[in-house]
The first five atom37 places (N, CA, C, CB, O) and aatype in JSON, in Angstrom:
{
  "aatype": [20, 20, 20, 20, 20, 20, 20, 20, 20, 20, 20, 20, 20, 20, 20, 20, 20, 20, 20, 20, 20, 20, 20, 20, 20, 20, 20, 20, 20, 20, 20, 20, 20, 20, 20, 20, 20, 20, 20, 20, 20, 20, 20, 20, 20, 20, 20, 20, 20, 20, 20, 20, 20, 20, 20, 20, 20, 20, 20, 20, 20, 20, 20, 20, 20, 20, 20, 20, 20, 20, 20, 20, 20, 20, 20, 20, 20, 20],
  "atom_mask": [
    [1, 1, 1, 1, 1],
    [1, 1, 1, 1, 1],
    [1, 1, 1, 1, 1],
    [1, 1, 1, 1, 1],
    [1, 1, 1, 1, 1],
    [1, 1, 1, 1, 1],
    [1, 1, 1, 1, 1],
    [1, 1, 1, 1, 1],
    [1, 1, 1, 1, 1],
    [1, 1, 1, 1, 1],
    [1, 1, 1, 1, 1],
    [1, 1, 1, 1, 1],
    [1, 1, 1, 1, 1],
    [1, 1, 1, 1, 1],
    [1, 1, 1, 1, 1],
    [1, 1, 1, 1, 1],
    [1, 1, 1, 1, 1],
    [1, 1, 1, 1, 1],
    [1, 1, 1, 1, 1],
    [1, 1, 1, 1, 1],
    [1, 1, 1, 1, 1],
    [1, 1, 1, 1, 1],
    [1, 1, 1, 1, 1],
    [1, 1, 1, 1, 1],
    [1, 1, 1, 1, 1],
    [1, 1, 1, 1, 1],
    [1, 1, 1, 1, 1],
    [1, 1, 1, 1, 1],
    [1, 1, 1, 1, 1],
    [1, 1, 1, 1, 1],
    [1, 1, 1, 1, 1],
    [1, 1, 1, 1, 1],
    [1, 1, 1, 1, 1],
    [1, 1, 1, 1, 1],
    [1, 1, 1, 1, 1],
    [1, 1, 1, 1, 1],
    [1, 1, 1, 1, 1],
    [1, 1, 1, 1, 1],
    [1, 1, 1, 1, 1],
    [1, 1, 1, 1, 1],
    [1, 1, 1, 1, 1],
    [1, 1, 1, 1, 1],
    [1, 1, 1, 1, 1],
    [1, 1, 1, 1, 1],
    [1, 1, 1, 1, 1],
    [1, 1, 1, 1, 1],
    [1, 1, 1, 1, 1],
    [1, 1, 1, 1, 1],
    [1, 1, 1, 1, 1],
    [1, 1, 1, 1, 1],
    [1, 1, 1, 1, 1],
    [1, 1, 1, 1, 1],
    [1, 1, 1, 1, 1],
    [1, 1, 1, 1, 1],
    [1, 1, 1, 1, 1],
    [1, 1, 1, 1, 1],
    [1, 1, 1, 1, 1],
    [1, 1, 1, 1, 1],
    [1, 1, 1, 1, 1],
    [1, 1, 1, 1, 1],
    [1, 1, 1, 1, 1],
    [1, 1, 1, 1, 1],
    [1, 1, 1, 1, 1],
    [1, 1, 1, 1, 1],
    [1, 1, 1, 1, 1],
    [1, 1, 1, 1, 1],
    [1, 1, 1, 1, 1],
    [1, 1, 1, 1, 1],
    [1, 1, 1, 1, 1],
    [1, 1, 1, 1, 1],
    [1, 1, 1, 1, 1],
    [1, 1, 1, 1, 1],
    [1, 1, 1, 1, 1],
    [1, 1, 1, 1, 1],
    [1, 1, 1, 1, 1],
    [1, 1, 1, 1, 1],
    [1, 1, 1, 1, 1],
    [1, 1, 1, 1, 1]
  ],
  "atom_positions": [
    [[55.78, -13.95, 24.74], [55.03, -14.47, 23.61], [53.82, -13.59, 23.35], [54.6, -15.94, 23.85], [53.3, -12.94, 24.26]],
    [[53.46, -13.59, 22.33], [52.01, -12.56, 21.95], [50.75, -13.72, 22.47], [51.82, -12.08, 19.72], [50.72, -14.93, 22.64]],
    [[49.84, -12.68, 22.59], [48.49, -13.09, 23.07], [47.51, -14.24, 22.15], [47.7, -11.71, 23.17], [47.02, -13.75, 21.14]],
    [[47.31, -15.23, 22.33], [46.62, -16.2, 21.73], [45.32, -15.26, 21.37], [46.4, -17.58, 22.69], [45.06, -14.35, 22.17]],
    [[44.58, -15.41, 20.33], [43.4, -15.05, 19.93], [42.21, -14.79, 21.25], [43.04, -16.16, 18.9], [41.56, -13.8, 21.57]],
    [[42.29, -16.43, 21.89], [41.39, -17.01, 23.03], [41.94, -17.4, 23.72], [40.56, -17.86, 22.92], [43.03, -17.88, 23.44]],
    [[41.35, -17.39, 25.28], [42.04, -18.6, 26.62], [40.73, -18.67, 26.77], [43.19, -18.16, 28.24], [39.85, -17.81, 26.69]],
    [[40.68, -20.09, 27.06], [39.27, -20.87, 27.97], [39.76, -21.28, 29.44], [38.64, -22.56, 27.12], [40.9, -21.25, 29.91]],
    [[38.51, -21.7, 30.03], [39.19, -22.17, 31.32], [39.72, -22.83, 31.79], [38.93, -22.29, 31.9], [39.31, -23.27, 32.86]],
    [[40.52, -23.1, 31.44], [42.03, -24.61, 31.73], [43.07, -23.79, 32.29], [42.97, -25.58, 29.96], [43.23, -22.58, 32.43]],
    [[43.85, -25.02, 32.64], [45.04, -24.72, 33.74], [45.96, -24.17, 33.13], [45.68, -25.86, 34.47], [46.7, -23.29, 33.57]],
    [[45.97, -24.87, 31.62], [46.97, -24.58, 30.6], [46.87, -23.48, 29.85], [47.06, -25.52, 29.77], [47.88, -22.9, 29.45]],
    [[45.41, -22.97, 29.52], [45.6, -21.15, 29.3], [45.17, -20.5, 30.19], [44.9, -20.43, 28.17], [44.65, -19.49, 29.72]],
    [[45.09, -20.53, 31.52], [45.21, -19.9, 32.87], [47.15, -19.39, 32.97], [44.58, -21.34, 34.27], [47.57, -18.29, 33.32]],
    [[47.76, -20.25, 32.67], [49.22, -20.43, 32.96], [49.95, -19.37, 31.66], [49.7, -22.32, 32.85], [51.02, -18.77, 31.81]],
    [[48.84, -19.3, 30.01], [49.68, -18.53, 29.1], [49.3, -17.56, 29.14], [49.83, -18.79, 27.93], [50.06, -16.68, 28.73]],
    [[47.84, -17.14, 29.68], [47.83, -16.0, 29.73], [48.16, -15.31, 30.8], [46.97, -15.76, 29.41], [47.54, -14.24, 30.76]],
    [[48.97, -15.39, 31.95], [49.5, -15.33, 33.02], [51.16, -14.75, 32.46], [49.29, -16.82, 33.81], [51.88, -13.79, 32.76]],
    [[51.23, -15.47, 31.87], [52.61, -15.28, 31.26], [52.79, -14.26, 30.33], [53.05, -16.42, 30.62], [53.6, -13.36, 30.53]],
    [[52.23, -14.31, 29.52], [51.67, -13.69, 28.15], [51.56, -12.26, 28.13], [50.28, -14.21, 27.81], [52.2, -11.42, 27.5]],
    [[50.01, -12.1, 29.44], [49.69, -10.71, 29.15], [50.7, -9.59, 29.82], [48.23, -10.47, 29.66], [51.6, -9.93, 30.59]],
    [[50.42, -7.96, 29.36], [51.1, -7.32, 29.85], [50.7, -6.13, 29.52], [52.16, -7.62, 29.68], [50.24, -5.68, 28.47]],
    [[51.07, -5.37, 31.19], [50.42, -3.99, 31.23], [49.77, -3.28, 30.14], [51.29, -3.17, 31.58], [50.56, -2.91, 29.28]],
    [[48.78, -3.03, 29.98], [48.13, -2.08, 28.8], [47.29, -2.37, 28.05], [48.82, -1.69, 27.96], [46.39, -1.7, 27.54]],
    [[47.75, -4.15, 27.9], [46.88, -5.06, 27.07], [45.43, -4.92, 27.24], [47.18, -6.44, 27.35], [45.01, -4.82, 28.39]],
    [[44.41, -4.9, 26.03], [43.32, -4.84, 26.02], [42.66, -6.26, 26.08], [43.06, -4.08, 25.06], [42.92, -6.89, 25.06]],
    [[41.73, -7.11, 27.17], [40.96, -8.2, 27.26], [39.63, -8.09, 26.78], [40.95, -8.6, 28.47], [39.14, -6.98, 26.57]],
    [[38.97, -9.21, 26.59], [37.61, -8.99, 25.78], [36.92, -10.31, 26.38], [37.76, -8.94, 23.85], [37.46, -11.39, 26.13]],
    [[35.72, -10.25, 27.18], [34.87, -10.77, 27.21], [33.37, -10.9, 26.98], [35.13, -10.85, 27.73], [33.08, -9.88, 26.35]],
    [[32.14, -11.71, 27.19], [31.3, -11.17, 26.58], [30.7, -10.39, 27.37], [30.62, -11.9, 26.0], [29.93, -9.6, 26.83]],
    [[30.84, -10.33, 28.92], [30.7, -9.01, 29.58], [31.3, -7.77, 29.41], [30.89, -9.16, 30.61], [30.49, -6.88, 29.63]],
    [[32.44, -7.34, 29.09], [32.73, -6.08, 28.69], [33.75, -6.5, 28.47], [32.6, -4.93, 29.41], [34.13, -7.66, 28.33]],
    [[34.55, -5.03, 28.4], [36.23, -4.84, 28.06], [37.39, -4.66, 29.33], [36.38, -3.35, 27.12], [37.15, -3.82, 30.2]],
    [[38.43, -5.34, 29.39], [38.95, -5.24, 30.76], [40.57, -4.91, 30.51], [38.65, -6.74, 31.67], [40.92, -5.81, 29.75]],
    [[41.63, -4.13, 30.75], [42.79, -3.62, 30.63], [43.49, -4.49, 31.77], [42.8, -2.05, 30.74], [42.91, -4.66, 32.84]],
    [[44.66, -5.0, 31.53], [45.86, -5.72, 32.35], [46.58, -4.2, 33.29], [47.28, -6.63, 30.94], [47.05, -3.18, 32.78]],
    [[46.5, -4.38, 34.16], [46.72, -3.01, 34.86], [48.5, -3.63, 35.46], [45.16, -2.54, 36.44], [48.91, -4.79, 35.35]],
    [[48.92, -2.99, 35.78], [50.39, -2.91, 36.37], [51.05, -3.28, 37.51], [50.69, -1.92, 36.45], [52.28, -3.35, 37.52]],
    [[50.23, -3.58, 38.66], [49.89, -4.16, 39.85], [49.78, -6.04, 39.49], [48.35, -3.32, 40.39], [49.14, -6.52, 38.55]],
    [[50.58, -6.83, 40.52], [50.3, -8.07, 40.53], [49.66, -8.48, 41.58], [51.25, -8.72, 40.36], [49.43, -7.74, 42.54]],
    [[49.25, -9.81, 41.51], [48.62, -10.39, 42.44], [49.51, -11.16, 43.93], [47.86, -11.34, 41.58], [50.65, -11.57, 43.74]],
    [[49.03, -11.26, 44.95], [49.93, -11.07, 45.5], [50.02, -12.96, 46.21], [49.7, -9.59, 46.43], [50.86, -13.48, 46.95]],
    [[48.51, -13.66, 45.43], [48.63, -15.33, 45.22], [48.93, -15.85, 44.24], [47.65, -16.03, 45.38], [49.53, -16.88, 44.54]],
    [[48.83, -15.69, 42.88], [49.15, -15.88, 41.81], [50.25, -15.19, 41.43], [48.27, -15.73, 41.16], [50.96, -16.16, 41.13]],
    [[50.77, -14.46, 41.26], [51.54, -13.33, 40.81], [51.78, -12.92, 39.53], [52.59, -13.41, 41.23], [52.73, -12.3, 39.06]],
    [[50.38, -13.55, 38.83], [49.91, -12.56, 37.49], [49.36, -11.21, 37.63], [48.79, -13.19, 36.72], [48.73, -10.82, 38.61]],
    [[49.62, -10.59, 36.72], [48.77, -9.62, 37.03], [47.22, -9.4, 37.1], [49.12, -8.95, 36.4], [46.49, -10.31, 36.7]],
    [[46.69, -8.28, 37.58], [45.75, -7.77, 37.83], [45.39, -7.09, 36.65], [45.87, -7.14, 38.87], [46.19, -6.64, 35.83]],
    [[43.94, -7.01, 36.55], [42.6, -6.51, 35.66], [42.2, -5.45, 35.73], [41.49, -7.06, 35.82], [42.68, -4.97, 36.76]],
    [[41.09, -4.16, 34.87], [40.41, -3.24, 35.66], [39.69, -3.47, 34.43], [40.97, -1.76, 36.3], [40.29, -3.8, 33.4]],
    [[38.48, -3.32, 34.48], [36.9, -2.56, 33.28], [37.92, -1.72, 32.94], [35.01, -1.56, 34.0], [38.62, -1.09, 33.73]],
    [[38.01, -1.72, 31.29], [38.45, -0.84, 30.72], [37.28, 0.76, 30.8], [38.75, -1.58, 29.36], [37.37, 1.55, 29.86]],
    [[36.84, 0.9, 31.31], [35.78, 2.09, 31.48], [36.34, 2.84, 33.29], [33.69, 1.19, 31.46], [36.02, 3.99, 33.58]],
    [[36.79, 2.36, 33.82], [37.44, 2.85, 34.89], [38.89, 3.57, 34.91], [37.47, 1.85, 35.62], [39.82, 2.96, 34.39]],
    [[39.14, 4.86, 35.51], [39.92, 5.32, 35.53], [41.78, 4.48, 35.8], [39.27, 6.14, 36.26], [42.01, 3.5, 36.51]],
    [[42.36, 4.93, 35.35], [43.53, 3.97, 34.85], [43.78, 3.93, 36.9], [45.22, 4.91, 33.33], [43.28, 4.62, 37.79]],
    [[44.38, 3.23, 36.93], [45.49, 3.14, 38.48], [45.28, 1.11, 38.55], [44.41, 4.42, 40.65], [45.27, 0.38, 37.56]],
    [[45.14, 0.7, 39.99], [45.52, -0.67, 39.92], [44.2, -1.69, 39.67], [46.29, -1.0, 41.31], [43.01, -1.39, 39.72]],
    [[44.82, -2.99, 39.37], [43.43, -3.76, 38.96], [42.96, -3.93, 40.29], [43.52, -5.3, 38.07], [43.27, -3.38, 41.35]],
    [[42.03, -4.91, 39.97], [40.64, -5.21, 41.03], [40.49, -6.74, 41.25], [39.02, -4.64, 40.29], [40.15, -7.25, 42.32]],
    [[40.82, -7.45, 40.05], [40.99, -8.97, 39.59], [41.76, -9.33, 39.32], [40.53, -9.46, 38.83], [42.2, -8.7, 38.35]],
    [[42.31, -10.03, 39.57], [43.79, -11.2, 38.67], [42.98, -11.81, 37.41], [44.54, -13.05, 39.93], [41.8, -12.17, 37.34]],
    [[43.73, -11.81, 36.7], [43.64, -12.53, 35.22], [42.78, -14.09, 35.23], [45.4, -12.85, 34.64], [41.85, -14.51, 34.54]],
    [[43.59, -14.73, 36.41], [42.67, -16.12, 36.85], [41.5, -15.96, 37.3], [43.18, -16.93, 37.88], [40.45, -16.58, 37.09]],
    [[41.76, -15.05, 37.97], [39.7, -15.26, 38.43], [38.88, -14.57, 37.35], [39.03, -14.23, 40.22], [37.68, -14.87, 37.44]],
    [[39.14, -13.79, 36.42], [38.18, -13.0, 35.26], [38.36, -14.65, 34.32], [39.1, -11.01, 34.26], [37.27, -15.18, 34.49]],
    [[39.01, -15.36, 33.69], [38.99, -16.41, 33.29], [38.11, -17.06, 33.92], [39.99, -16.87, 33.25], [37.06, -17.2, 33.29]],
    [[38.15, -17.55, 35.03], [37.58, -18.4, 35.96], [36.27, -17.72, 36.04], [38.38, -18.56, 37.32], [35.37, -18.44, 35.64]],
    [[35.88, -16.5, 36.45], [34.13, -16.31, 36.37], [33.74, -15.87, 34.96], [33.48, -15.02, 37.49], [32.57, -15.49, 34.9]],
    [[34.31, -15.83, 33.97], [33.78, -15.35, 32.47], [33.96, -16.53, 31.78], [34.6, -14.05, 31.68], [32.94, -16.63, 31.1]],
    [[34.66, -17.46, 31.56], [34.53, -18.78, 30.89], [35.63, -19.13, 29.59], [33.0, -18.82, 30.33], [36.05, -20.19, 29.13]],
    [[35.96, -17.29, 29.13], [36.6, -17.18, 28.13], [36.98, -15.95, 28.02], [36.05, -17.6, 27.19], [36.21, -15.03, 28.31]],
    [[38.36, -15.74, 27.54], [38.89, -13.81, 27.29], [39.28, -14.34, 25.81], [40.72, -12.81, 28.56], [39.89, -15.34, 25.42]],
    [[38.61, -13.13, 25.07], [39.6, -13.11, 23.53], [40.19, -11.63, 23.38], [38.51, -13.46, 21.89], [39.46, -10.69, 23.71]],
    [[41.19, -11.43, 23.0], [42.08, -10.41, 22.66], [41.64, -9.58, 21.63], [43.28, -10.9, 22.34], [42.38, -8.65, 21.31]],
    [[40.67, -9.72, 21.09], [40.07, -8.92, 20.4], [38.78, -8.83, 20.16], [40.5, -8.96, 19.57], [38.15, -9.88, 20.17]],
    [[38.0, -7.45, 19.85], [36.6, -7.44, 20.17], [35.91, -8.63, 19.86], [35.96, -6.42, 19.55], [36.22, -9.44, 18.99]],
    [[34.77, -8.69, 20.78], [34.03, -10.0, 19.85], [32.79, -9.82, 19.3], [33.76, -11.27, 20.65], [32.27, -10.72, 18.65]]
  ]
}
């Protein structure tokens, strides 16, 4: 499925954007910009995050915890 505009912090867009995102994808919070990297998580088994300002290779974060400490990701700048 394509990327909802927004996920907030619920279980229920914790779960679509889990599903949803995919390698390459650009995230947007109001802390910076963050890329879906290619690497999964190995408790969740969404994928993993990186600062889009860091050299490409594996994320650093799972998708749930950047949700979980940012409050909100939108898919496009904000």
């Amino acid at each position: 499925m394509p990327l909802k505009p927004h996920y907030q912090r619920t279980r229920a867009d914790v779960a679509a954007l889990t599903r949803d995102a995919r390698p390459g994808d650009r995230l947007y919070t109001l802390s910076g910009e963050f890329v879906v990297a290619d690497n999964t998580s190995a408790i969740g088994g969404g994928h993993m995050v990186r600062p889009a300002n860091t050299p490409a290779g594996d994320g650093s974060i799972s998708l749930a915890q950047l949700l979980s400490r940012t409050g909100g990701i939108f898919t496009q700048p904000c």
